[in-house]
mmCIF file of C-alpha atoms and ligand atoms in Angstrom:
data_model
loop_
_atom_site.group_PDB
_atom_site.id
_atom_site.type_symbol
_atom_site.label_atom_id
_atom_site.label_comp_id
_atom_site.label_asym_id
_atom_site.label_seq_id
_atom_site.Cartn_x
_atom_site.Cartn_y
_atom_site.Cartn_z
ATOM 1 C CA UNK A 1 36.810 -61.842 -5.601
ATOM 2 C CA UNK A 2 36.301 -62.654 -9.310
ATOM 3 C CA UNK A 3 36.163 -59.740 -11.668
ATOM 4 C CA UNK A 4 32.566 -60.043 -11.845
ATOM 5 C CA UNK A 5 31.830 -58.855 -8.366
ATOM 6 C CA UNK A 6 34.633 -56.061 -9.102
ATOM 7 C CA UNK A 7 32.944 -54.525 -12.005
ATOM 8 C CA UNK A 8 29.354 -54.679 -9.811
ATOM 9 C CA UNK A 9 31.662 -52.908 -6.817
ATOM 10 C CA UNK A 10 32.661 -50.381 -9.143
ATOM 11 C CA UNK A 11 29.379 -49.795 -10.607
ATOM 12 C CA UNK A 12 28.001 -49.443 -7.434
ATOM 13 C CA UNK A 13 30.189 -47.097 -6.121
ATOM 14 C CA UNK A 14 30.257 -44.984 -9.313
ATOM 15 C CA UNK A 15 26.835 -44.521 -8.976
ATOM 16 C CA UNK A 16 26.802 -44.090 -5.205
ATOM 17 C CA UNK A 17 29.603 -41.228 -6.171
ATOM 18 C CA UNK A 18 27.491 -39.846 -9.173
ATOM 19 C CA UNK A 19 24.448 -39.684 -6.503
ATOM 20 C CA UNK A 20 26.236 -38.031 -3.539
ATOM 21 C CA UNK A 21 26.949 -34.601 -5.127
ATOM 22 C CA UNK A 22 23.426 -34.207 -6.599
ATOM 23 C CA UNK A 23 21.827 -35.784 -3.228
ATOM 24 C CA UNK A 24 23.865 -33.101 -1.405
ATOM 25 C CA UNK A 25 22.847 -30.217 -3.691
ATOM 26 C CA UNK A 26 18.754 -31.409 -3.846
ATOM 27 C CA UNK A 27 19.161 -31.908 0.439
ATOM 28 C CA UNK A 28 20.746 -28.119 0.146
ATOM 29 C CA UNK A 29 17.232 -26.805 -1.694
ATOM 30 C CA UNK A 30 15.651 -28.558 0.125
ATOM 31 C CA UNK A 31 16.685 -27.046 3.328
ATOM 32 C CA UNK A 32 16.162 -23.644 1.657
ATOM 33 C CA UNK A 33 12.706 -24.472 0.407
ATOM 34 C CA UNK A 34 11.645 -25.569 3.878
ATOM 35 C CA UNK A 35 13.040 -21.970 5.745
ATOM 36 C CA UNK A 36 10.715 -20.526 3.184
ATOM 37 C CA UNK A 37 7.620 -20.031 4.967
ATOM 38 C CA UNK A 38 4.566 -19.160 3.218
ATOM 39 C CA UNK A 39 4.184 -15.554 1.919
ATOM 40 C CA UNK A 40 2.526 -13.634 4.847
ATOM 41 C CA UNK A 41 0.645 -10.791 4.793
ATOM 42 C CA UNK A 42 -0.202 -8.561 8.386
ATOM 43 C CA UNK A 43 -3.361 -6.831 7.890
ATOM 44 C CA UNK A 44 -3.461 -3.998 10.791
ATOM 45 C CA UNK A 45 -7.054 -2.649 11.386
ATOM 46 C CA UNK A 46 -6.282 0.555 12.664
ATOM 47 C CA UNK A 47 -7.394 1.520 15.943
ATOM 48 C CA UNK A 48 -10.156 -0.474 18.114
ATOM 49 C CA UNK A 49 -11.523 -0.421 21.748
ATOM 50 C CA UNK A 50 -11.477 2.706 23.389
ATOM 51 C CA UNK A 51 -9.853 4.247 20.587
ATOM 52 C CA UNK A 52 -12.159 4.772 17.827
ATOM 53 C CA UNK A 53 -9.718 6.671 15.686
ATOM 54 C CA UNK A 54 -11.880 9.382 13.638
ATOM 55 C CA UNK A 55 -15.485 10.242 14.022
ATOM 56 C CA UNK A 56 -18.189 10.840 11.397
ATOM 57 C CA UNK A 57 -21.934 11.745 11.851
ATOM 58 C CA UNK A 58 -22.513 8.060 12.508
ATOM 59 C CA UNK A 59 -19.641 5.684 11.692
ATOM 60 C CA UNK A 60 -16.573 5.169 13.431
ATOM 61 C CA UNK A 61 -13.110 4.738 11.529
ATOM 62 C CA UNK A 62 -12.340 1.422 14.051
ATOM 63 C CA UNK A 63 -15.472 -0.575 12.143
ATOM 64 C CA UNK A 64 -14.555 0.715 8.698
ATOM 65 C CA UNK A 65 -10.887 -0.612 9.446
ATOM 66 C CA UNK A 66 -11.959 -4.084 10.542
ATOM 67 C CA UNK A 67 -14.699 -4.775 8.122
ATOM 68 C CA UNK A 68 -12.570 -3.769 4.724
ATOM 69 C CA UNK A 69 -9.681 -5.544 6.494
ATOM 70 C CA UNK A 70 -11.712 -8.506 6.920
ATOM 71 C CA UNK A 71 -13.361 -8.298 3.093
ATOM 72 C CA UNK A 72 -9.621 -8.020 2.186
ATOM 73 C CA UNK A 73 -8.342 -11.053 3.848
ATOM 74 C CA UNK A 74 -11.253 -12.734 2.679
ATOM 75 C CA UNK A 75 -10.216 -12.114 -0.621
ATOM 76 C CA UNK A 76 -6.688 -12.837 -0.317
ATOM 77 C CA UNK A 77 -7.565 -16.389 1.113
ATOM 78 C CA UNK A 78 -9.896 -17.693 -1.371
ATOM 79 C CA UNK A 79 -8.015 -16.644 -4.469
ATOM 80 C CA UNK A 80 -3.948 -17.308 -2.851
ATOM 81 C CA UNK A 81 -5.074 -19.829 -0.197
ATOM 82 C CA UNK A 82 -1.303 -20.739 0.352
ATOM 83 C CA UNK A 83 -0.651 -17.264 1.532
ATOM 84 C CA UNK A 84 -1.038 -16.806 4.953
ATOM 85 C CA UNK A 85 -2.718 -13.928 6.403
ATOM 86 C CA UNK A 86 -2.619 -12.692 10.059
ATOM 87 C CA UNK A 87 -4.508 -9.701 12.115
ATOM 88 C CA UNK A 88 -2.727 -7.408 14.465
ATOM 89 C CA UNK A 89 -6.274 -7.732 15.896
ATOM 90 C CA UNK A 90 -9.738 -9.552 15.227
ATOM 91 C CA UNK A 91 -11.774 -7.704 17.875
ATOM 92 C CA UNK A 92 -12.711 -4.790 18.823
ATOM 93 C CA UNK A 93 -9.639 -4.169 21.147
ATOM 94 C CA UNK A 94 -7.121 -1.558 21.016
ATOM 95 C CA UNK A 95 -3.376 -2.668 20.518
ATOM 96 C CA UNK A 96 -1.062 -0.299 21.110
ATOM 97 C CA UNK A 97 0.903 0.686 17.758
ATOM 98 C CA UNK A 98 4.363 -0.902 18.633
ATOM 99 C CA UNK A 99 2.798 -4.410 19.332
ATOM 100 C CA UNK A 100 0.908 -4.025 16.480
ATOM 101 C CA UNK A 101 4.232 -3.796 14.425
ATOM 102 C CA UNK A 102 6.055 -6.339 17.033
ATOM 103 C CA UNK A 103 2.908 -9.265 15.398
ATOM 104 C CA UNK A 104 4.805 -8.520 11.983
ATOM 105 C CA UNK A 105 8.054 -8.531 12.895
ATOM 106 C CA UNK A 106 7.668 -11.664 14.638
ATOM 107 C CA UNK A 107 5.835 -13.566 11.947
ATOM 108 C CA UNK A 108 8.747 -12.548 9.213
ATOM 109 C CA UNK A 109 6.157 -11.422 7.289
ATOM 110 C CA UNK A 110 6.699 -10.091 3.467
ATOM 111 C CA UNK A 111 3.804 -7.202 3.575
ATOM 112 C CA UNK A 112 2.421 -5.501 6.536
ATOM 113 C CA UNK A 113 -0.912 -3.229 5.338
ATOM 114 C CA UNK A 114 -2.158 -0.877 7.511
ATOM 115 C CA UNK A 115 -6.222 0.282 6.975
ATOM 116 C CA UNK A 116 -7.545 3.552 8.115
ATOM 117 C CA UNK A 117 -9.647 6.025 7.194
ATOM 118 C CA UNK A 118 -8.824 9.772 6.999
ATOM 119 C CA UNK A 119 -10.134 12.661 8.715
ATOM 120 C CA UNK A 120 -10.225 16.482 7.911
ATOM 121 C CA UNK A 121 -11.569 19.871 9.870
ATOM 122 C CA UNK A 122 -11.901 20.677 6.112
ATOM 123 C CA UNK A 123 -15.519 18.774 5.620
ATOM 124 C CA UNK A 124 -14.935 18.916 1.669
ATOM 125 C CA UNK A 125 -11.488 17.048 1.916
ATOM 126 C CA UNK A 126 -12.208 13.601 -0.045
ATOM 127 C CA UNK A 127 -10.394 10.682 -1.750
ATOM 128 C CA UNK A 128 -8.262 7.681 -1.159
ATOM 129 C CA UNK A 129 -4.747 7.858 -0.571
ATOM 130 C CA UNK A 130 -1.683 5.230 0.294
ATOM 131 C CA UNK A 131 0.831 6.131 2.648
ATOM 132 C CA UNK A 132 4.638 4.508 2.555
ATOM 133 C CA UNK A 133 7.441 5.320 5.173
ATOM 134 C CA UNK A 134 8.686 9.028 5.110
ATOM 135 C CA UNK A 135 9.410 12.231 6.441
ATOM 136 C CA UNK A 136 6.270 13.574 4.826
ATOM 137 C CA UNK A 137 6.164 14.553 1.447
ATOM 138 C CA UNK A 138 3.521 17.153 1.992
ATOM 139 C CA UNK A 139 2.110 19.398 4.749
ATOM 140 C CA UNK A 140 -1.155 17.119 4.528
ATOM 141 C CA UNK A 141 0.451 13.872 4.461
ATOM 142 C CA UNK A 142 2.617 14.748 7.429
ATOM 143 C CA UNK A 143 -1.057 16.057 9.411
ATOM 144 C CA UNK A 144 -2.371 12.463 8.338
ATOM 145 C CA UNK A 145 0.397 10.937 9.768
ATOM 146 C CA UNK A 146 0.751 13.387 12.828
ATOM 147 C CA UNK A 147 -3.328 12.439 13.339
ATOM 148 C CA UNK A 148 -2.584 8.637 13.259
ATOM 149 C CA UNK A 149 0.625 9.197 15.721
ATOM 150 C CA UNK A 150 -1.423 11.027 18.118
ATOM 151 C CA UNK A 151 -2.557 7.781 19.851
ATOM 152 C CA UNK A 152 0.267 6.664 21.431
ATOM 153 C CA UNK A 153 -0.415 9.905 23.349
ATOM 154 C CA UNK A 154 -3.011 7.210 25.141
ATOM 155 C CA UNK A 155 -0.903 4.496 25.779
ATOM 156 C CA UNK A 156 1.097 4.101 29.145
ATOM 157 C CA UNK A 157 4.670 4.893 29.097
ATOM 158 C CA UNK A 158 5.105 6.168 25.059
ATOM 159 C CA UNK A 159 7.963 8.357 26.169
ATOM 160 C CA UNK A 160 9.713 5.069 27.396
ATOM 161 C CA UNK A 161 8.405 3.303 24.640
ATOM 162 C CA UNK A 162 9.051 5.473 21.825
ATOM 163 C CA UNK A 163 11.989 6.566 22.835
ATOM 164 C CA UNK A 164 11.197 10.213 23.205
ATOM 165 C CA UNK A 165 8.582 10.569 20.301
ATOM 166 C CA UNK A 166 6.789 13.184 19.964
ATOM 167 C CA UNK A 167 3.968 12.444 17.737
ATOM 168 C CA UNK A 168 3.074 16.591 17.779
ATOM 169 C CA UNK A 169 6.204 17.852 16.847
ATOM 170 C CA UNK A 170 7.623 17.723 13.187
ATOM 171 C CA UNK A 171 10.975 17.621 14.363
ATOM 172 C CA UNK A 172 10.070 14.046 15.761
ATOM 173 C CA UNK A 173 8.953 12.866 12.416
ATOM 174 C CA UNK A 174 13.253 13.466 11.117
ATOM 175 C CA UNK A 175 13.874 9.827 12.210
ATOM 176 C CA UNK A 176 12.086 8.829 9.294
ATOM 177 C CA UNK A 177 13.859 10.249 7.083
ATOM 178 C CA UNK A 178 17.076 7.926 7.684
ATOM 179 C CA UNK A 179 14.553 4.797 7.257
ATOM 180 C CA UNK A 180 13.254 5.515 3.541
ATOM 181 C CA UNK A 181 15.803 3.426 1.886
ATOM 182 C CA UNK A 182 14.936 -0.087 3.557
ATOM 183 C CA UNK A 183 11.841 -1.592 1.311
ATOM 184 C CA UNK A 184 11.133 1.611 0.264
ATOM 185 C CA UNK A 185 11.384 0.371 -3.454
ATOM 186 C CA UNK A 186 8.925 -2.851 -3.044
ATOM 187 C CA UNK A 187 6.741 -0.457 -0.648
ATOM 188 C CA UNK A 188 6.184 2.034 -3.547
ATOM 189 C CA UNK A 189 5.448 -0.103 -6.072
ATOM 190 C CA UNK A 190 2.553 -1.827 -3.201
ATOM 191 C CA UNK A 191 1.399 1.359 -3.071
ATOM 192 C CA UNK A 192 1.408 2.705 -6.438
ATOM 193 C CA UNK A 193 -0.375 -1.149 -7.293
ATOM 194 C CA UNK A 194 -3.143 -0.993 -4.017
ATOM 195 C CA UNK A 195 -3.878 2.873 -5.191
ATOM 196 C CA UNK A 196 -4.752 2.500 -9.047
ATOM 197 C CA UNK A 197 -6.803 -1.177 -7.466
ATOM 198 C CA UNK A 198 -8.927 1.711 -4.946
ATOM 199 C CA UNK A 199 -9.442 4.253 -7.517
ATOM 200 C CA UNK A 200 -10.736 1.711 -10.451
ATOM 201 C CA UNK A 201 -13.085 0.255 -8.129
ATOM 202 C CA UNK A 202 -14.467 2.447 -5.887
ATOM 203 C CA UNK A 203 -14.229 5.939 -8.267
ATOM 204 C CA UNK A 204 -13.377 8.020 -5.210
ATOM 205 C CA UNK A 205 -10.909 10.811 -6.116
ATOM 206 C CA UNK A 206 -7.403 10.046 -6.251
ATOM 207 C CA UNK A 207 -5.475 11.409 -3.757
ATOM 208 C CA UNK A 208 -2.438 9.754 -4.866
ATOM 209 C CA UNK A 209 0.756 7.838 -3.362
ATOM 210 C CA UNK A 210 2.681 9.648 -0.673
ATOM 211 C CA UNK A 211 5.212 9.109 2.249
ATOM 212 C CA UNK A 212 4.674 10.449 5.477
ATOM 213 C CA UNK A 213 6.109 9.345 9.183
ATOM 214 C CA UNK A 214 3.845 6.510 10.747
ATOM 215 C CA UNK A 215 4.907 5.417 13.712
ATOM 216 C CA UNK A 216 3.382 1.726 12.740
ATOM 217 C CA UNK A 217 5.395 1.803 9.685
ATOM 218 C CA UNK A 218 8.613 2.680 11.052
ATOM 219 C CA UNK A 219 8.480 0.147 13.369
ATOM 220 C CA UNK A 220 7.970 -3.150 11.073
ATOM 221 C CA UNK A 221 10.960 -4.458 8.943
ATOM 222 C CA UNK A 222 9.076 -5.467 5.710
ATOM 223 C CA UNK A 223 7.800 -3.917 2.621
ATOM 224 C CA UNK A 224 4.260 -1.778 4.330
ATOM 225 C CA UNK A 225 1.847 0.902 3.395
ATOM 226 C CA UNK A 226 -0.695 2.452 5.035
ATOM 227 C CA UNK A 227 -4.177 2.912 3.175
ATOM 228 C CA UNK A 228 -6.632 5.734 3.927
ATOM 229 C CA UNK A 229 -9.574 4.468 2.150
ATOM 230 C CA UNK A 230 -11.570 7.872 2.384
ATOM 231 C CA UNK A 231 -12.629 10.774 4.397
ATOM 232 C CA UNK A 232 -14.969 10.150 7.400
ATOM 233 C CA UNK A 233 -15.478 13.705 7.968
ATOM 234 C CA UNK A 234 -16.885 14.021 4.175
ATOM 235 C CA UNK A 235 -20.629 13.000 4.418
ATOM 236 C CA UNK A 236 -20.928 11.363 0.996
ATOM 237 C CA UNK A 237 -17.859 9.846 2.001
ATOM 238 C CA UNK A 238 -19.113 8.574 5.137
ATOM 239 C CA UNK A 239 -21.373 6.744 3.255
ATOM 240 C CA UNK A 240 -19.761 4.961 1.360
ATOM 241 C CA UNK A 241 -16.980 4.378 3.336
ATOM 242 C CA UNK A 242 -19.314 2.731 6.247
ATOM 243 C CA UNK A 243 -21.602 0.659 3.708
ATOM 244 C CA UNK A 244 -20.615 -2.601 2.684
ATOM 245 C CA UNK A 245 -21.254 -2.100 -0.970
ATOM 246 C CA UNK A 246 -17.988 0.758 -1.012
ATOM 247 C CA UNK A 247 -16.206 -1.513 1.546
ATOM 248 C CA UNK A 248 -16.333 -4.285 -0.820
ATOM 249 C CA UNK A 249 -14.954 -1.910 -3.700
ATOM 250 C CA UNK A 250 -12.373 -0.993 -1.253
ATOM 251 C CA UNK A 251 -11.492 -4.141 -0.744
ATOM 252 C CA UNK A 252 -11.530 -5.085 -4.160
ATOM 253 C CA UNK A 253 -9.074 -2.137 -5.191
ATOM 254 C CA UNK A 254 -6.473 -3.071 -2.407
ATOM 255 C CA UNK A 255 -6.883 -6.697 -3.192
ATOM 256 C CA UNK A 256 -6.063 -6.145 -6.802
ATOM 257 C CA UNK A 257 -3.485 -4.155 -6.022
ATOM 258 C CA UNK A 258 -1.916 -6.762 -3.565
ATOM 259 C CA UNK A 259 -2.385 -9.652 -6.483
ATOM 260 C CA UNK A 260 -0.671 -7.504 -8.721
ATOM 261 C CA UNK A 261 2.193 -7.087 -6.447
ATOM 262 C CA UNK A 262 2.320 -10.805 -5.688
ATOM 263 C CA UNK A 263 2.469 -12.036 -8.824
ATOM 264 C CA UNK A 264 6.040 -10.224 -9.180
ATOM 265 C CA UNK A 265 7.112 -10.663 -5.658
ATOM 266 C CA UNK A 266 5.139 -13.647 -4.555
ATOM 267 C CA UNK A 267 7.202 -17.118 -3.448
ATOM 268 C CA UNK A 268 3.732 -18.449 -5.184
ATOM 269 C CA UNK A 269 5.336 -17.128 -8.772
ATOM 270 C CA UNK A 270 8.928 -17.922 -8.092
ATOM 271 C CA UNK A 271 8.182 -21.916 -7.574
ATOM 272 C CA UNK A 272 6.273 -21.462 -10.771
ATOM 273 C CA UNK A 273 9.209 -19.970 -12.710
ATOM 274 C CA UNK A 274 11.798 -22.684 -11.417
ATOM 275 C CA UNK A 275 9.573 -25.089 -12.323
ATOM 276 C CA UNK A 276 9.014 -23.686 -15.811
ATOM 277 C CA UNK A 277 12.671 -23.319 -15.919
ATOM 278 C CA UNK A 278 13.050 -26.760 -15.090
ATOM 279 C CA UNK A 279 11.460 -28.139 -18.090
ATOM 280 C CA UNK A 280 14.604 -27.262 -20.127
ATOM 281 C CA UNK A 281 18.079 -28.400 -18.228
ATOM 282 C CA UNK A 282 20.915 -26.901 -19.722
ATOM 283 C CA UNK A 283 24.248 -29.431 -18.713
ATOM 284 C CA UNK A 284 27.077 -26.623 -19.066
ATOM 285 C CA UNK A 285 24.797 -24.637 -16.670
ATOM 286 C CA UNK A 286 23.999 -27.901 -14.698
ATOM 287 C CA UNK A 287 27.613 -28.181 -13.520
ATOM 288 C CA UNK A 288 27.546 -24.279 -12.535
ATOM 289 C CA UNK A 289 24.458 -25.187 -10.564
ATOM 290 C CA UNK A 290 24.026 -23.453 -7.321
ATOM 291 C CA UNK A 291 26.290 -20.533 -7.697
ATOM 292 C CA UNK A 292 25.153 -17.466 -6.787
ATOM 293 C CA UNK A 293 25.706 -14.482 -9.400
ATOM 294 C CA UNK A 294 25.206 -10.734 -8.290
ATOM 295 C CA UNK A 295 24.434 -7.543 -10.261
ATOM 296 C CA UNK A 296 23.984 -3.922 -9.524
ATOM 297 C CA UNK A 297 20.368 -3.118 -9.889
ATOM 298 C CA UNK A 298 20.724 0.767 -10.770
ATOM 299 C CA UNK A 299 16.646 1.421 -11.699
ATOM 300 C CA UNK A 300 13.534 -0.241 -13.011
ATOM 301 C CA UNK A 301 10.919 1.185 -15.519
ATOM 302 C CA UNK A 302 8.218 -0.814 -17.244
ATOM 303 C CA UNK A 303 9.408 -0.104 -20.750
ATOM 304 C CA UNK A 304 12.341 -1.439 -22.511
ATOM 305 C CA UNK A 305 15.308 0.676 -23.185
ATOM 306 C CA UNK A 306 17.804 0.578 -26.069
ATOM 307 C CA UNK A 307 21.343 -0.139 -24.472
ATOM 308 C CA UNK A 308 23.175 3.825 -25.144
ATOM 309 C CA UNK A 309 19.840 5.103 -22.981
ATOM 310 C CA UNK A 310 21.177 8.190 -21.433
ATOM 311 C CA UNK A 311 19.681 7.086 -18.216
ATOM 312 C CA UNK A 312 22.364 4.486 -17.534
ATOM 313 C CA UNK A 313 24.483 7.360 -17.636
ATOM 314 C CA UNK A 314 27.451 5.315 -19.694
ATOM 315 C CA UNK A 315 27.088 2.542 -17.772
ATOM 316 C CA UNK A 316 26.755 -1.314 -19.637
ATOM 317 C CA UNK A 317 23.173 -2.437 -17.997
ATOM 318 C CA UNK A 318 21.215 -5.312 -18.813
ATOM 319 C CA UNK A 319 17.742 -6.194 -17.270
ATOM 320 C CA UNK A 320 15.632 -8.734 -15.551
ATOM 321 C CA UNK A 321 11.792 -8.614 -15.601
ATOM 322 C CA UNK A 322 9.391 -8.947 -12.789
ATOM 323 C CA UNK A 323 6.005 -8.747 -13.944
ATOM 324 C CA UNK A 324 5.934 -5.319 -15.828
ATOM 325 C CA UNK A 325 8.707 -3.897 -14.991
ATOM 326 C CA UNK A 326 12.044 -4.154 -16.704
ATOM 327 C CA UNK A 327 15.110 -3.752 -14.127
ATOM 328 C CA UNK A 328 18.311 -2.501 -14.860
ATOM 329 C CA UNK A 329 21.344 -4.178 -13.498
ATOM 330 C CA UNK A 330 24.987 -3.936 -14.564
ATOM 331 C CA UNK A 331 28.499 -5.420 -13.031
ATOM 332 C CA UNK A 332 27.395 -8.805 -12.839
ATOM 333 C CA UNK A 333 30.007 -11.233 -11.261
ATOM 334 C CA UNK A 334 29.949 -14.649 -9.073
ATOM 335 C CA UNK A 335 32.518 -12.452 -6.810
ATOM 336 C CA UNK A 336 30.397 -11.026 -4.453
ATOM 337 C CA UNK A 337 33.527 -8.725 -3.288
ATOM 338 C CA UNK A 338 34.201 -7.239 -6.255
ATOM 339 C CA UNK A 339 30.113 -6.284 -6.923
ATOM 340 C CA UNK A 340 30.669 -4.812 -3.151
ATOM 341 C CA UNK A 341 33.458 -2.512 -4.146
ATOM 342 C CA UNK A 342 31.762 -1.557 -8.076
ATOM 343 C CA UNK A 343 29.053 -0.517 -6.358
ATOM 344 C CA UNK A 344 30.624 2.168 -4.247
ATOM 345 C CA UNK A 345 31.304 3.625 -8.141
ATOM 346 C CA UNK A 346 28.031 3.276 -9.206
ATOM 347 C CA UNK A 347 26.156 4.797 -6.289
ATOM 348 C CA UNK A 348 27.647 7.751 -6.980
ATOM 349 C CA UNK A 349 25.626 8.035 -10.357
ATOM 350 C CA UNK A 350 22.829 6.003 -9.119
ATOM 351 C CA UNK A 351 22.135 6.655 -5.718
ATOM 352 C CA UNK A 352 19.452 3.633 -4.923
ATOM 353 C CA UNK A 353 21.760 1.362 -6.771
ATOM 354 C CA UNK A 354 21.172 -1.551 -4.315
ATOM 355 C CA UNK A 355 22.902 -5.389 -5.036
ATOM 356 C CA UNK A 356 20.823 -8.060 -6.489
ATOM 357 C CA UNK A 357 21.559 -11.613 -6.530
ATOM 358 C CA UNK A 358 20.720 -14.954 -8.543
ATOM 359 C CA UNK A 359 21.105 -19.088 -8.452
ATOM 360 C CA UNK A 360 20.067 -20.401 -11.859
ATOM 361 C CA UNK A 361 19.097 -17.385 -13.014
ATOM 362 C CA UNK A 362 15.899 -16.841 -10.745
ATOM 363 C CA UNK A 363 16.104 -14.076 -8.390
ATOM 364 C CA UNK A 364 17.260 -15.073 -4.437
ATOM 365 C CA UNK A 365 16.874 -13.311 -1.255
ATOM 366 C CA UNK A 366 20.961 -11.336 -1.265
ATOM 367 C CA UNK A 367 21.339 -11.853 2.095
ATOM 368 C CA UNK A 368 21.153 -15.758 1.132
ATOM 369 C CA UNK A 369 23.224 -15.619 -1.948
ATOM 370 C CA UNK A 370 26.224 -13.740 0.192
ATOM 371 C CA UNK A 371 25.999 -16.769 2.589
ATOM 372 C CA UNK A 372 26.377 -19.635 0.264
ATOM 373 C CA UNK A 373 28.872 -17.436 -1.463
ATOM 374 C CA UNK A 374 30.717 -17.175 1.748
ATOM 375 C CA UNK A 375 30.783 -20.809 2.341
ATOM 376 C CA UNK A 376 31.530 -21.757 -1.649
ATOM 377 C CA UNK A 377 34.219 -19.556 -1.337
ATOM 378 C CA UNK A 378 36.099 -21.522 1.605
HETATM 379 ZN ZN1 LIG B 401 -6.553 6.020 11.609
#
């Protein structure tokens, strides 16, 4: 072997051993990248078959379900065409409420978004109103949800099914209460976005954002709302609920509401921030690649605050943004343990303090983070 073919060995395998880590870590994102499935949105027509849900003088709340459900998903495909979009059902069938929630579940989706429209023995009672998961912040919102519970009276075997759920008693409606913390913060912010969309479109009073105990809701594991899009019983109302001029503007509202919310949330955004991110490699953080840091996210607000804000309550917090809103984190550390046990502290002051997690300073899934944290740690 003459020292020429020595020096070309060594090259070789200096670059084969300068390759292998980085081929590791881009096969790693890769595998990541490829578990990520589009962003998927459920849109659940409420009702259908021989269930028409509520009445009016001429229009039944089944049709106004499907046809602003299918304006909606219309609109969601032709201005996000990589998000995927899938019905809990396309006819006019009815599907009982758990299998309804079972379609979501099973597709992993990120959003499930319920479509009704109310109903009142009070003819006068108007508006549009969002639902998220709850006991029931009001007497009406828990007589919404009671009314849109009622039909799994209908089905065959609820008791079995619903384990003892009684959709006509308010004791029934406690379970609920236990479930408000899981998505309840991405849920809120859906419906806070999908309300202010209705109102500014279709200028039908506001009835506002509330939580109340759906049965379809509490059975789906994702960020969900449920949208009344107006009053049935209210003859003007009618009207515009069952024409396709307001269903469009209903549409439109919960559609803008939806973009709004997937432009923070949306895996659509995140690839676009890497990528952005991407365009200026820093080497001290290159060798740090990959490891997962986690934070305390204690609030969010959409203004920025100065750092001895009384609402950190003493704590140091820094923030991250997502679209408009600025969120407060503190206790940031690569040792997932020791975030575990601060945070035991600081849910004492802030009780929704939740953790957060991120890998080259974009935001990951914390379930994911804890995993390769796990494994980095061994
Ligand atoms: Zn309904």
């Amino acid at each position: 072997m003459n020292t020429k073919d020595i020096t070309a060995k060594l090259a070789l395998l200096l670059i084969i051993l300068l390759l292998l880590p980085c081929n590791a870590l881009a096969q790693k994102k890769k595998k990541i990248k490829q578990k990520d499935q589009p962003f998927t949105v459920v849109i659940d027509p409420g009702h259908g078959g021989v269930d028409p849900g509520a009445i009016g003088r001429k229009a039944k709340e089944k049709d106004v379900n499907m046809s602003v459900s299918k304006l909606l998903s219309e609109m969601i495909k032709e201005e996000y065409p990589e998000v995927k979009v899938i019905f809990t059902r396309t006819t006019d069938v009815k599907i009982p409420l758990i299998k309804r929630a079972t379609t979501a579940n099973n597709a992993k989706a990120d959003l499930f978004i319920s479509i009704h429209s109310n109903a009142s023995k009070n003819k006068k009672a108007r508006g549009c109103e969002t639902f998220t998961l709850g006991s029931g912040s009001s007497a009406e919102a828990k007589a919404a949800a009671m009314y849109e519970n009622e039909v799994i009276l209908q089905e065959d075997n609820y008791e079995q099914i619903y384990k003892g759920f009684n959709p006509r008693s308010s004791e029934s409606y406690i379970i609920f209460e236990l479930l408000r913390a899981q998505d309840m913060e991405k849920s809120a912010e859906l419906a806070n976005l999908v309300q202010k969309g209705m109102v500014k479109h279709t200028g039908l009073p506001n009835r506002g954002v509330s939580s109340a105990g759906f049965l379809v809701l509490h059975k789906t594991v994702m960020p969900k709302i449920l949208v009344e899009v107006g009053f049935i019983t209210n003859k003007d109302e009618e009207k515009f609920i069952a024409s396709k001029e307001g269903q469009k503007k209903l549409a439109k509202g919960i559609f803008e509401g939806f973009s709004e919310y997937y432009k923070i949330y949306g895996k659509h955004d995140e690839a676009k921030a890497a990528g952005s991110k991407k365009a200026e490699p820093a080497k001290k953080e290159a060798a740090k690649s990959g490891v997962p840091v986690f934070k305390i996210q204690i609030f969010s607000t959409d203004r920025e605050l100065k750092s001895n804000d009384k609402r950190f309550k003493g704590l140091k917090a820094t923030y991250y943004k997502e679209g408009k809103w600025y969120k407060y984190t503190c206790c940031e550390s690569e040792n997932y343990n020791e975030v575990l046990k601060k945070k035991k502290e600081v849910s004492k002051k802030f009780k929704s303090a939740f953790i957060v997690a991120f890998i080259d300073g974009k935001k990951v899934d914390t379930q994911k983070a804890i995993k390769i944290f796990k494994k980095q740690k061994k």
